Amino acid sequence: MVHHRKKFYLVATISLAIIVIMISYIERRILPFIPLVKKNLCQGIPADNTITPLKDNRTFIIAPYFDNRKNKMTRVIAIVHHKDVKELYCWFCHPSNDKIHISKAEIDVHSDRFDFPYGATDLHCPEPEDWEPHYVSIHWSPNGSINHLPLFEIKNREPEGSPVEFTVCISTMFGEYNNILQFVQSMEMYRILGVGRVVIYKNSCSPLMEKVLDFYIAEGVVEIIPWPIDSYLKAASRWRYSKDPKDIGYYGQITALNDCIYRNMYKSRYLMLNDMDEIILPIKYANWKTMMQNLQEQHPGAAVFLFENHIFPKTVFTLNDPFNFSFWRVTPGVNILQHIFREPDRKHLVNPWKMIVNPRKVVQTSVHSVLQADGDRVHVPMDVAFVYHCRTPLQPKLSRESLIKDTTLWRYNVTLIRNVSKVLQQIGL
Ligand SMILES: *[C@@H]1O[C@H](CO)[C@@H](O)[C@H](O)[C@H]1NC(C)=O
Ligand SMILES: *[C@@H]1O[C@H](CO)[C@@H](O)[C@H](O)[C@H]1NC(C)=O
Ligand SMILES: *[C@@H]1O[C@H](CO)[C@@H](O)[C@H](O)[C@H]1NC(C)=O
Ligand SMILES: *[C@@H]1O[C@H](CO)[C@@H](O)[C@H](O)[C@H]1NC(C)=O
Ligand SMILES: *[C@@H]1O[C@H](CO)[C@@H](O)[C@H](O)[C@H]1NC(C)=O
């Protein structure tokens, strides 16, 4: 009996050893030659709209951007309900990698929310240490399946193309915008001053405006980012909650501006954050390029340049019209060349600022100031440049005599009139 048992153990041990050796041989020699079918875990639904609502109806994703300027992370530009959204998770994946990495997002609602319940928000998603995710989904739980979640490609991982010098970010065109003449004049002024591209977050405009936009898209100047914010939220047309109590301020302007910063971070040397009825007008220099070269030389550490905003009421016209505008009268909209009277500064009130920024140094922006940046802020004096802003008056009771005549814009009259006329003709207006 004892003898038999010993024999059994011996055979069993030898067999086991042979099996172990065979397995390791197969593993080392044979397995590497059998193509491994790696499972693609990026099985969510590719998101291709600018605004993507999540299932909670409280979180709206704009886009994720790789950001390793301070900590290596994916920064997701979003809109969230500041009270209701307390917990979100980032689900990272890569199409040729059988791993999913889930990390908890830090939810950073921007401080400039102006009392609206929804605000521009950064979701800070820590990335996996040892691999580079290409996609991310956002979910309220770390549990469950990625399969039915919207899947976003992470942008800015590889800076591409050669950047232009100046890009104007127009945050939200809304209200069936139809101010054709002022739009074309602003566009031609931007071109004269040296713009590379104009990025417009478009909510709505008139059919005629659509035609004008198509012209500029074909010219390669305008890029349209669809901005259907009012399909998801009640959008205020004012910037403060008390003036228009809706879900989100001014058609989500602040979120659009922040998206514009990250979207163009490596596509443009400078970004100008202003509205369509505003033009940053150099006084001391002929164009934006020489202006910024000089300003940047004087302030090497500057990341943000602020320009004083001055109102030129569209209700106050020049008395003696030096130009012959008869051929523009059929075009709807304001003719800025007829508005060269500006409102004086108000006591106890500072004029708001508009900005030219180096996007690679900006972390978070608001409309009239940058909230977080790695660099100095420079207030550009009025004799160097200012913002020409032609709109309804802020001080409607002032008489013409109390306004200040300022014909800086007229310096460009010859080129501006010629170029605007040419464009209107080409569009068929
Ligand atoms: C989200 O909104 C949709 C459409 O308005 C509604 O059917 C759904 O019940 C909402 N979901 C939640 C979680 O509130
Ligand atoms: C996720 O699952 C774990 C383990 O089952 C559980 O402890 C945790 O509460 C779940 N988290 C959420 C947010 O559902
Ligand atoms: C404006 O017109 C001038 C003179 O006709 C022309 O040289 C220039 O290219 C035009 N500028 C733009 C930006 O189209
Ligand atoms: C103004 O322009 C129109 C159209 O080009 C022309 O018919 C008219 O004579 C011009 N008027 C003056 C005063 O130059
Ligand atoms: C129009 O521009 C020209 C050339 O830049 C200038 O000489 C002229 O004074 C301007 N016209 C007015 C009315 O300012």
PDB file of C-alpha atoms in Angstrom, residues 283 308 310 342 380-386 406:
ATOM      1  CA  ILE A 283      -4.576 104.604 -31.789  1.00  0.00           C
ATOM      2  CA  GLU A 308     -11.243 100.199 -22.099  1.00  0.00           C
ATOM      3  CA  HIS A 310     -16.334 103.144 -24.882  1.00  0.00           C
ATOM      4  CA  ARG A 342     -18.859 108.632 -27.543  1.00  0.00           C
ATOM      5  CA  VAL A 380      -3.719  99.304 -21.865  1.00  0.00           C
ATOM      6  CA  PRO A 381      -4.027 103.109 -21.687  1.00  0.00           C
ATOM      7  CA  MET A 382      -6.602 104.957 -23.757  1.00  0.00           C
ATOM      8  CA  ASP A 383      -3.994 106.684 -25.929  1.00  0.00           C
ATOM      9  CA  VAL A 384      -2.696 103.309 -27.129  1.00  0.00           C
ATOM     10  CA  ALA A 385      -5.991 101.606 -27.974  1.00  0.00           C
ATOM     11  CA  PHE A 386      -9.616 101.313 -26.857  1.00  0.00           C
ATOM     12  CA  ASP A 406     -13.942 110.760 -31.628  1.00  0.00           C
TER      13      ASP A 406
END
